[in-house]
Coordinates of C-alpha atoms in Angstrom, one line a residue:
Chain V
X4 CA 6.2 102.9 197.1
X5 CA 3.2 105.1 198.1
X6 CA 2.9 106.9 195.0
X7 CA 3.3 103.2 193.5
X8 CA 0.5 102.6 195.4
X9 CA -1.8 105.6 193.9
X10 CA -0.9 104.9 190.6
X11 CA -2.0 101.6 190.3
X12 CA -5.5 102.8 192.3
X13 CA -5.8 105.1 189.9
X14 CA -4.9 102.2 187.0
X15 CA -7.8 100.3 188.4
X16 CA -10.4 102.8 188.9
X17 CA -10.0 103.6 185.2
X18 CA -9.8 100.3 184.3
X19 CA -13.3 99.4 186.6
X20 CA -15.4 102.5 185.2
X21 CA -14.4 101.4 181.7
X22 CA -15.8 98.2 182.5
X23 CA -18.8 99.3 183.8
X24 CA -19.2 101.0 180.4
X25 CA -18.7 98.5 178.9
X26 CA -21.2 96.4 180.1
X27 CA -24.1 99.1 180.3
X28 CA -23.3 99.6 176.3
X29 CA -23.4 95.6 175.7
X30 CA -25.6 94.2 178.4
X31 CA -28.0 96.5 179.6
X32 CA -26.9 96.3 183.1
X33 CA -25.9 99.8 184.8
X34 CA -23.6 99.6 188.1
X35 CA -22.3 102.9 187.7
X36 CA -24.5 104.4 190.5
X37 CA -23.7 101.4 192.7
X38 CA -21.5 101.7 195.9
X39 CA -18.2 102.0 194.0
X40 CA -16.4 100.1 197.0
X41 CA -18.9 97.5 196.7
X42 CA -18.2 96.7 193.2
X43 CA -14.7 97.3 193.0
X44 CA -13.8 94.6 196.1
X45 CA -16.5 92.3 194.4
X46 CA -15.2 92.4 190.3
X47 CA -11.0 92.1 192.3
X48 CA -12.3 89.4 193.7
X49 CA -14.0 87.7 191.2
X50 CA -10.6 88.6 188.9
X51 CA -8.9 86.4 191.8
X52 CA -10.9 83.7 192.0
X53 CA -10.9 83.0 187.9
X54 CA -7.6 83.7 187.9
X55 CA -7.5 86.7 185.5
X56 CA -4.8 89.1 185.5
X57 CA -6.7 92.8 185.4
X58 CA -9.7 94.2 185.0
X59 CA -9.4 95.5 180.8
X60 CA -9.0 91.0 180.8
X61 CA -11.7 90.5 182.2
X62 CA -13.5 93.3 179.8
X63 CA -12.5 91.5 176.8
X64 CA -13.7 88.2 178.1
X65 CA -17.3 89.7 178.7
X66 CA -17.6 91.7 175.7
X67 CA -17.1 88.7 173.7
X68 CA -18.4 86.0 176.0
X69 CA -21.7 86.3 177.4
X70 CA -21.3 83.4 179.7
X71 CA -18.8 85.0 181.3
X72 CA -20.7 88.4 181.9
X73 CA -23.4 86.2 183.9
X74 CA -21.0 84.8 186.0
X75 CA -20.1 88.6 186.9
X76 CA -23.4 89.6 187.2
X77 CA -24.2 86.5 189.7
X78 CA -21.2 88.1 191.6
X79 CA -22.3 91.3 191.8
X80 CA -26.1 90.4 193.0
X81 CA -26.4 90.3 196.3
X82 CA -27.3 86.6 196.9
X83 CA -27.4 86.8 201.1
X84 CA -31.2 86.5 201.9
X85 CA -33.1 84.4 204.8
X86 CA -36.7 83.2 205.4
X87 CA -38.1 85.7 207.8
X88 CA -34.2 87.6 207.9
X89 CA -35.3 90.2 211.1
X90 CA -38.1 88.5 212.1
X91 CA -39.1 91.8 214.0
X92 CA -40.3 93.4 210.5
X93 CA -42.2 90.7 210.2
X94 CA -43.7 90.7 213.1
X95 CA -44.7 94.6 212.8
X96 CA -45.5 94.0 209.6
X97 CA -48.7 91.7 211.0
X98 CA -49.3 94.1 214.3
X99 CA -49.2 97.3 212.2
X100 CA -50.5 96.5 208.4
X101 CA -52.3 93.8 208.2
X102 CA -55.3 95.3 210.2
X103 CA -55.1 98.4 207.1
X104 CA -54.6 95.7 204.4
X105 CA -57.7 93.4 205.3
X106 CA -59.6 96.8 204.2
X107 CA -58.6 96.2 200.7
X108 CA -60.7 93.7 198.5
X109 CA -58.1 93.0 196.5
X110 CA -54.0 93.4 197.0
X111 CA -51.3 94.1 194.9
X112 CA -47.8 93.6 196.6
X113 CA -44.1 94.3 194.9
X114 CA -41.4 92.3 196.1
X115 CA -38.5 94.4 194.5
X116 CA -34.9 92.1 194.6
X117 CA -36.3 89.2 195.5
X118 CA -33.0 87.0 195.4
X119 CA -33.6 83.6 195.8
X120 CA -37.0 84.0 197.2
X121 CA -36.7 83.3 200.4
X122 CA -38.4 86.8 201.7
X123 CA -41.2 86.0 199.1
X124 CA -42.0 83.0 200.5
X125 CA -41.7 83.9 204.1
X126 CA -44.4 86.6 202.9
X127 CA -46.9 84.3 201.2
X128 CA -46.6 82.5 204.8
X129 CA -47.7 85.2 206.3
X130 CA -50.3 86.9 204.3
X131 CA -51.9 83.4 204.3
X132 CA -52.0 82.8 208.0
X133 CA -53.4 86.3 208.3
X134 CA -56.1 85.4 205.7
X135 CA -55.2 87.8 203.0
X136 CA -53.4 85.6 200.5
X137 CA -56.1 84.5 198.2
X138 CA -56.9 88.1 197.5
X139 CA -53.3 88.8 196.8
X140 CA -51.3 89.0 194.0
X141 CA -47.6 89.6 194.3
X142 CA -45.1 90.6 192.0
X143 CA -41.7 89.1 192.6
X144 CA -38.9 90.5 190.7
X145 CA -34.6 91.0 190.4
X146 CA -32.6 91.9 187.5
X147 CA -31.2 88.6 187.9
X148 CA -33.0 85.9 185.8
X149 CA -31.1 83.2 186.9
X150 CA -31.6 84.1 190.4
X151 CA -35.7 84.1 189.6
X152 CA -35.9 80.6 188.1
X153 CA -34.4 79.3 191.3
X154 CA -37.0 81.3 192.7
X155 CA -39.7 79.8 191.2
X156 CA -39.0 76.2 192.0
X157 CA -39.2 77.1 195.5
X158 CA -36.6 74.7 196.6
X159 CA -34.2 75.2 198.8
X160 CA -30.7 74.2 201.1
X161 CA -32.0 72.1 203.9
X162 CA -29.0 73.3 206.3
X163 CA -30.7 76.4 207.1
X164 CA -34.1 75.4 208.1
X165 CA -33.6 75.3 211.8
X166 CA -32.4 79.1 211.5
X167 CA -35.6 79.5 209.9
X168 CA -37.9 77.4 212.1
X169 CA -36.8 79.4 214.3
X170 CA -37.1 83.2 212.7
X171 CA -40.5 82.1 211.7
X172 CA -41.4 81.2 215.2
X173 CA -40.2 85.2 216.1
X174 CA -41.8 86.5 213.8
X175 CA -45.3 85.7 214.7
X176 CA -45.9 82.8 213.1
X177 CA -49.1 80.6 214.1
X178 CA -49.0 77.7 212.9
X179 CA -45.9 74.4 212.3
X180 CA -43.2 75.6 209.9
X181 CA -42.9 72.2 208.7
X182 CA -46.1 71.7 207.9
X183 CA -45.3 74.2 205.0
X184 CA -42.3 72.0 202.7
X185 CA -41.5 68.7 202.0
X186 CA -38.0 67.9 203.2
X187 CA -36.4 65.4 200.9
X188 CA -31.8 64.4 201.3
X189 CA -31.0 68.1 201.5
X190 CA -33.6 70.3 200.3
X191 CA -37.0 71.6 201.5
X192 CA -39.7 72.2 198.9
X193 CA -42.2 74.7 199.7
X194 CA -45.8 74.2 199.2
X195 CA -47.4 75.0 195.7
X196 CA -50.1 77.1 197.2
X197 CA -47.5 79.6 198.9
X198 CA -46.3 80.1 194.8
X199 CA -49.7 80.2 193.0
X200 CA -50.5 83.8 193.4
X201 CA -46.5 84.7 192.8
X202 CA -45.7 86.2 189.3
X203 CA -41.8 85.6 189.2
X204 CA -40.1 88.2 186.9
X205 CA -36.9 90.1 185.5
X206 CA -37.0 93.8 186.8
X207 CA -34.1 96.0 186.6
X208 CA -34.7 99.1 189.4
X209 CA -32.0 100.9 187.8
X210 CA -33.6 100.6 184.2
X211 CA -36.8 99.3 184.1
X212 CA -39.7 101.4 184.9
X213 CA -43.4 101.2 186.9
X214 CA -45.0 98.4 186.0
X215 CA -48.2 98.0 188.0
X216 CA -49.9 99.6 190.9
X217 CA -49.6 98.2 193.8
X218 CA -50.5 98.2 197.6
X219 CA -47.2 97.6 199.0
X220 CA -43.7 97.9 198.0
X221 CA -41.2 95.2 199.7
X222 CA -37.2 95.9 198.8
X223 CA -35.1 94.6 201.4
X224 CA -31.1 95.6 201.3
X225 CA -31.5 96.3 198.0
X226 CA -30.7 99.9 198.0
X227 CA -27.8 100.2 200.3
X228 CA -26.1 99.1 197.1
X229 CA -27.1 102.0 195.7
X230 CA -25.2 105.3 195.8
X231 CA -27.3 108.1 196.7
X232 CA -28.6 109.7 193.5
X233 CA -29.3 106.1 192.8
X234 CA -31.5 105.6 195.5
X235 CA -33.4 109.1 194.9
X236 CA -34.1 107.5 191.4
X237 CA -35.2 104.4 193.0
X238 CA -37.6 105.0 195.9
X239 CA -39.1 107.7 193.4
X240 CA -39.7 104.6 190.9
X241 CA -41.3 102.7 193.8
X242 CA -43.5 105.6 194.8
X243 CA -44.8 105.9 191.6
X244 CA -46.1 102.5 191.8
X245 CA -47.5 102.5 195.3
X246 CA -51.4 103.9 195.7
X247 CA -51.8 106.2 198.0
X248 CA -52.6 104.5 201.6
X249 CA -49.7 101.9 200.4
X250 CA -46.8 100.5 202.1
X251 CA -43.2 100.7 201.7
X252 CA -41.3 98.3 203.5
X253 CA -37.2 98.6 203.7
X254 CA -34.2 96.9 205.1
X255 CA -32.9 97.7 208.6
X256 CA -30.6 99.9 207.8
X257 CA -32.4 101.8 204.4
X258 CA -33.9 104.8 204.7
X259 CA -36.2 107.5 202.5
X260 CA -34.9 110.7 204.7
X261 CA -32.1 111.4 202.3
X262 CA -34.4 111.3 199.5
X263 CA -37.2 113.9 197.7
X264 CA -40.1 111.2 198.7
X265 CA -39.6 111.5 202.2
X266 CA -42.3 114.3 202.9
X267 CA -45.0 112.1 201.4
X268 CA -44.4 109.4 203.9
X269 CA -45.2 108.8 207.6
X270 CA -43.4 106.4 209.1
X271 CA -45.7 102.9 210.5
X272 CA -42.9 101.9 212.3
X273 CA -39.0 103.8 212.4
X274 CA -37.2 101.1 213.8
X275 CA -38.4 98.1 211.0
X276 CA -38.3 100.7 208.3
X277 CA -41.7 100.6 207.6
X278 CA -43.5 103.6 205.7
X279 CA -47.5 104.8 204.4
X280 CA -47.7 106.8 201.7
X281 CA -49.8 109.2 203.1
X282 CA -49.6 112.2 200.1
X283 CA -50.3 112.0 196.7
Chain L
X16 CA 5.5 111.0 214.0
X17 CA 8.8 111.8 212.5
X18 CA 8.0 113.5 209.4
X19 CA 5.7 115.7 208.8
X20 CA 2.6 113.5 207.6
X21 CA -1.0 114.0 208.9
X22 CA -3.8 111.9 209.0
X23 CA -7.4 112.2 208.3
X24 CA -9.0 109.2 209.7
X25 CA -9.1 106.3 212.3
X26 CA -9.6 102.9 211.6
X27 CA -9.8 100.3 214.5
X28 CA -11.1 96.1 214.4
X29 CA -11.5 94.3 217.3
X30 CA -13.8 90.9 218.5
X31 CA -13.1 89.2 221.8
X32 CA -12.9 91.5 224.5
X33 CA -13.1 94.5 222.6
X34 CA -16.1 96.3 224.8
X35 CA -14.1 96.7 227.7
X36 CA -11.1 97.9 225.7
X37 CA -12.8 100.4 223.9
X38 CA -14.4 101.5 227.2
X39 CA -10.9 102.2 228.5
X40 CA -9.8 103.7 225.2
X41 CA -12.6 105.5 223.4
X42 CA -13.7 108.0 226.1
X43 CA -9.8 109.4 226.2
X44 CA -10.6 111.1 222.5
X45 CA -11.2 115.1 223.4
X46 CA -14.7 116.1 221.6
X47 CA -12.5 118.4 219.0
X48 CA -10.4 115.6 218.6
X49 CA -9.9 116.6 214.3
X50 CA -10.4 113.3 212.4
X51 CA -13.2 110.8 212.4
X52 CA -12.5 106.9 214.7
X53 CA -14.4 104.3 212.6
X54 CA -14.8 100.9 214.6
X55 CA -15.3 97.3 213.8
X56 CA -16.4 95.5 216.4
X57 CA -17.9 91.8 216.0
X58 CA -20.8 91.6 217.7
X59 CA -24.3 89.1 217.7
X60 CA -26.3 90.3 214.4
X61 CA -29.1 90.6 217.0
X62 CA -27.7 93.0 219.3
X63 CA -29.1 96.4 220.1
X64 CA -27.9 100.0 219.8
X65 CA -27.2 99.3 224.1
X66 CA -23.5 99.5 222.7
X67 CA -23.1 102.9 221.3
X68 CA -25.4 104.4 223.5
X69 CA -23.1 103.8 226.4
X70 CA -20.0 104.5 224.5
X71 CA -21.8 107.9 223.5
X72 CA -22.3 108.4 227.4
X73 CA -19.2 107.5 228.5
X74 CA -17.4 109.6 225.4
X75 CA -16.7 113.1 224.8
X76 CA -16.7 112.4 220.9
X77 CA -20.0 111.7 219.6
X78 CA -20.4 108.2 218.6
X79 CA -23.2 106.9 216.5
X80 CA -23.8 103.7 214.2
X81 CA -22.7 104.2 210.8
X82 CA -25.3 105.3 208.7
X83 CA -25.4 104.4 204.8
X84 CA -24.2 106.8 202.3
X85 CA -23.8 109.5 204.9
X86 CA -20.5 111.4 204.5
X87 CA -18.1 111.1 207.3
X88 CA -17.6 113.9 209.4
X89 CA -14.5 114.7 212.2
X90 CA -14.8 114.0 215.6
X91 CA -17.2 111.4 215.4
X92 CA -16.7 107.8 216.1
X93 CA -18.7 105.6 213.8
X94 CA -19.5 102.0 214.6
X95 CA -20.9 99.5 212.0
X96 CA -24.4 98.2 212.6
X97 CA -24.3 94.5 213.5
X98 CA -25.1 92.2 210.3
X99 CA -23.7 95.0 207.8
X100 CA -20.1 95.4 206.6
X101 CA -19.1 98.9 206.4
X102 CA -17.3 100.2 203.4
X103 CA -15.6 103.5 203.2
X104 CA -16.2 105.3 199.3
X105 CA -13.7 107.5 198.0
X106 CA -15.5 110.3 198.3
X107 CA -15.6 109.5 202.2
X108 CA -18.8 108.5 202.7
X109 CA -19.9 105.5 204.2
X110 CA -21.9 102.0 202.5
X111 CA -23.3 99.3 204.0
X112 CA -23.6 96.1 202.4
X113 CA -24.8 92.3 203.0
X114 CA -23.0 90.2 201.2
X115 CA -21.2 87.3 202.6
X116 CA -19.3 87.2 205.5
X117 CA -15.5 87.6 205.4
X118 CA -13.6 86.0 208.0
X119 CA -16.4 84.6 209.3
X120 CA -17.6 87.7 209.9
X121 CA -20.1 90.6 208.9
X122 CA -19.1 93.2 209.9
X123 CA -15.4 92.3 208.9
X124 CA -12.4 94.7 209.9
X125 CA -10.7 93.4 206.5
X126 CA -13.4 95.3 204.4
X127 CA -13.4 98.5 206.5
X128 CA -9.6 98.4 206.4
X129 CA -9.5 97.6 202.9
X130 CA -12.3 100.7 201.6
X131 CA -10.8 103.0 204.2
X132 CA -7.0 102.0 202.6
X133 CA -8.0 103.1 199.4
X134 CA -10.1 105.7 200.5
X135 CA -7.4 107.8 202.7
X136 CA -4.5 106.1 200.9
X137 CA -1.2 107.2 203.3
X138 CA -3.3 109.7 205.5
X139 CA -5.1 107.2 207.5
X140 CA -3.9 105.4 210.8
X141 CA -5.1 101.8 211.4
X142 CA -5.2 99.9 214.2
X143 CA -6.0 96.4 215.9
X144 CA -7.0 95.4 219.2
X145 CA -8.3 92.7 221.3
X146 CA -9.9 89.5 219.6
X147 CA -9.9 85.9 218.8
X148 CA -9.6 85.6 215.1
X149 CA -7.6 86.7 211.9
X150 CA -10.2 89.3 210.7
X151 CA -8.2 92.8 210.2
X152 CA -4.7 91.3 209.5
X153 CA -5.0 91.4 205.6
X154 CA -6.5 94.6 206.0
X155 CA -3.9 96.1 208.4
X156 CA -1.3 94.9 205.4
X157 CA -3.5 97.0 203.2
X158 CA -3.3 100.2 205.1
X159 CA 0.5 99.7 205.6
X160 CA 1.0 99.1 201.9
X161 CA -0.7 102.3 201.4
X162 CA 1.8 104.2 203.5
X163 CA -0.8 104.3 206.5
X164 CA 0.2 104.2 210.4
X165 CA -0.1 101.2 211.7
X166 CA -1.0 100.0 215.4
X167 CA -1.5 96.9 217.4
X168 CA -2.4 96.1 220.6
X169 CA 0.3 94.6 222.9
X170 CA -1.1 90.7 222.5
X171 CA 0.5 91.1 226.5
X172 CA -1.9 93.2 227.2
X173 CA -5.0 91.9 225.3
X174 CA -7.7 89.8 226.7
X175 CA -7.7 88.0 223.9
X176 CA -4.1 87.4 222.0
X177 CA -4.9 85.9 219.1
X178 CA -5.9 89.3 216.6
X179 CA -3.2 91.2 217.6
X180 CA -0.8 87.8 217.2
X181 CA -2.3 87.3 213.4
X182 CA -1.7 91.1 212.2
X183 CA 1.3 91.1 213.3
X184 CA 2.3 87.6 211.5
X185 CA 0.8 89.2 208.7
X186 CA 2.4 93.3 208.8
X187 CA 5.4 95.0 211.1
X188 CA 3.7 97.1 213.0
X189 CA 4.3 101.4 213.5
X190 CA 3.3 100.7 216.9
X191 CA 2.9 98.1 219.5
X192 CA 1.0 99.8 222.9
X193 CA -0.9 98.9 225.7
X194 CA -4.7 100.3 225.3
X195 CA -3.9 102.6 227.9
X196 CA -1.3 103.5 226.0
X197 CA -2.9 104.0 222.6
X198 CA -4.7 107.6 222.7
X199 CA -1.7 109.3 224.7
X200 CA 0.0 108.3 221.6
X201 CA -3.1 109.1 219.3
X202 CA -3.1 113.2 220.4
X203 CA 0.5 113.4 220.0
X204 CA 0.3 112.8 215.6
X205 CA -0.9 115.2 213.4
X206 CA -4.3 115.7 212.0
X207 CA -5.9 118.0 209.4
X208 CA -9.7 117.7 208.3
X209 CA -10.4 115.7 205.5
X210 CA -10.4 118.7 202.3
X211 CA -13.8 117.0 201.2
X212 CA -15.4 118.6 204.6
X213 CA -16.7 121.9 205.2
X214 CA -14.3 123.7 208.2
X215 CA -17.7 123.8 210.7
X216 CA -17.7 120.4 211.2
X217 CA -14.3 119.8 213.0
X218 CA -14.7 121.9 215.9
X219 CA -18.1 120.1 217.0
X220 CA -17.9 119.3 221.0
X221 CA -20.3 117.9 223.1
X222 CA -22.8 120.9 222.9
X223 CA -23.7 119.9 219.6
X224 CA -23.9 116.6 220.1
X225 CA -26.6 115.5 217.5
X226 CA -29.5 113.1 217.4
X227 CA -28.0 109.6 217.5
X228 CA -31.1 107.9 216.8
X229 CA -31.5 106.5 213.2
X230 CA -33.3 107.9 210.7
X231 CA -36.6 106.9 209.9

């Protein structure tokens, strides 16, 4: 039973690295430096929920069936995002940087995984209630494009808004979170001058490379799905795009100690994961 | 215990009522204990490290959040951070991820018994206590099917029946012991390091304790 058991691991492993192959060599998209766990549990259980037998299946399907490929690809992005998600980083992020970022005429910011959008906007909230937005241009990117047009029409699910209301309220915020959408039935629509200095656009990490310089780099949970080597690649990409003086901004639980960037960094703040770029 | 197998790691989920019972149970692990404890516990996304800071006081093991991509290392007892699953690779190091919750919860038991299953495969030892919901039971399943050891907590004994009831709805347990039971039984099996490790890290007692902070 337990050897079984390893066989049909090792059946699946195969069968999952062929895959990811498989789509690097039609699609473009490379998640063969992702958390192998991570992918694995999400493909199974996207094989469940369609009701498809094994992975080689599913391979056939996408090779021949685009469709079907961005379905897998919505399942492997990582969709769980929040306005003002640890509203502590936030909050640093106006007690520690703004003061430095007021010294620039003009700002360039890189939101890197943007999802949804919700971080972006949560952002544009805050740059323009510090009185930095006008001057600022941010870049909003995922390798998702389907993700980014939802992005764009800065619409979104009215059940969370009180979760947000109220992260916005610990994050520092200083003004009336409503005043900033239109509710309508079951949606919120955010205010066209948060968006109007937001470019939306498709950015792989994993394949695409530097694409402007920029002030500050924002990539929240983005690289925890990344295996290590993967990361390395990753923060080195975003480092080449910061100035020096610039920002990095992670998720809770991300970190540049592992990688070969770390020594040109000091960090603003440990705990929020918030870095200057303080060597060339 | 009565063959020759021997583990390399130890898995444990609990919710309700879980502090208390890992405060009776943790601190019993000697520092050299060989293999590495990694822990679900639910717990508020908003809490603190106030958690495994006591543990780490009250334990001679070291015990430290889990830290993403770091490899996993013997006689350590890893928790996973509030608001982030933890997943076990099979190279036996350690992701963190935030996708949805499972089990209405993040972290979920399910998916560190699940990674750690196919991880270890019949080396690894798994084992549910305390709590109020299913979380774990599929996963427990998992580790069974694998050829792992599996152990409940006497729902008698628990301040909170309800996990121990689901697991073993879902899998016949190895083992059914009090917590105070549990590490008695624990030091009694047979260990050996994981292969993947270098020998210097399974004698590490208290003396080298290491940072627990985070990283920067």
């Amino acid at each position: 039973m337990v050897s079984d058991n390893e066989t049909q691991d090792r059946i699946v492993n195969l069968e999952l690295e062929l895959l990811l192959q498989a789509i690097q060599q039609q699609y473009d998209y490379d998640f063969r430096e992702y958390s192998r766990a991570h992918v694995k549990r999400r493909v199974l259980h996207y094989l469940n929920a369609n009701g498809i037998p094994h992975i080689s299946e599913l391979q056939h399907r996408l090779l021949t069936d685009e469709q079907c490929f961005r379905k897998l690809l919505k399942e492997l992005s990582i969709n769980v995002t929040e306005m003002f998600r640890n509203p502590s980083f936030y909050k640093t992020i106006r007690e520690k940087v703004v003061g430095l970022l007021k010294t620039y005429p003009f700002l360039k910011i890189w939101h890197a995984g943007c999802a949804t959008g919700e971080e972006v906007y949560s952002f544009a909230i805050l740059l323009k209630e510090e009185g930095l937005y006008d001057r600022t241009q941010i870049y909003a990117t995922d390798f998702n494009g389907d993700v980014i047009k939802k992005a764009k029409t800065g619409s979104f699910s009215i059940r969370n808004i009180r979760d947000y209301t109220s992260n916005y309220q610990q994050s520092g915020g200083k003004e009336s979170f409503s005043d900033y959408y239109h509710a309508t039935d079951n949606r919120v629509l955010f205010d066209k001058s948060l968006s109007k200095n937001i470019v939306f656009a498709e950015h792989n990490l994993v394949s695409d490379g530097v694409f402007s310089e920029v002030n500050m780099v924002i990539s929240r949970n983005v690289l925890i799905y990344f295996n290590r080597e993967l990361q390395n690649r990753v923060l080195n990409l975003m480092d080449r795009s910061l100035v020096t003086g610039g920002f990095l901004g992670l998720g809770s639980k991300e970190t540049i100690m592992f990688s070969d960037i770390a020594a040109k960094y000091k960090a603003v703040d440990s705990k929020e994961r918030i870095f200057k770029k303080i060597h060339v | 215990m009565s063959n020759q197998k021997t583990y390399e790691a130890i898995v444990m989920g609990t919710s309700a009522g879980g502090l208390s019972a890992l405060k009776k149970m943790l601190p019993g692990f000697p520092a050299d204990f060989p293999c590495p404890v990694l822990v679900v516990q639910h717990i508020s996304p908003q809490s603190d490290s106030y958690l495994i800071k006591m543990l780490d006081e009250l334990c001679p093991m070291k015990v430290k959040e889990a830290v993403d991509t770091e490899q996993i290392e013997s006689g350590t007892i890893y928790f996973a951070p509030p608001d982030y699953h933890l997943l076990v690779e099979t190279d036996r190091s350690m992701s963190l991820t935030v996708d949805e919750k499972v089990n209405y919860s993040r972290p979920s038991i399910d998916v560190l018994f699940e990674t750690a299953a196919e991880a270890y495969g019949e080396n690894l030892i798994g084992i549910i206590l305390t709590g109020a919901n299913a979380d774990g039971a599929v996963g427990l399943l998992k580790i069974k099917n694998y050829g792992g050891y599996t152990m409940v907590q006497d729902p008698n004994d628990a301040e909170n029946a309800v996990m121990p009831e689901k697991a073993m709805r879902m899998v016949l347990p190895d083992q059914v012991l009090t917590i105070d039971e549990m590490v008695p039984f624990l030091l009694k099996m047979n260990y050996h390091a994981s292969e993947k490790e270098s020998p210097d890290q399974v004698d590490q007692g208290k003396n080298s304790k290491k940072d627990n902070s985070d990283p920067g």
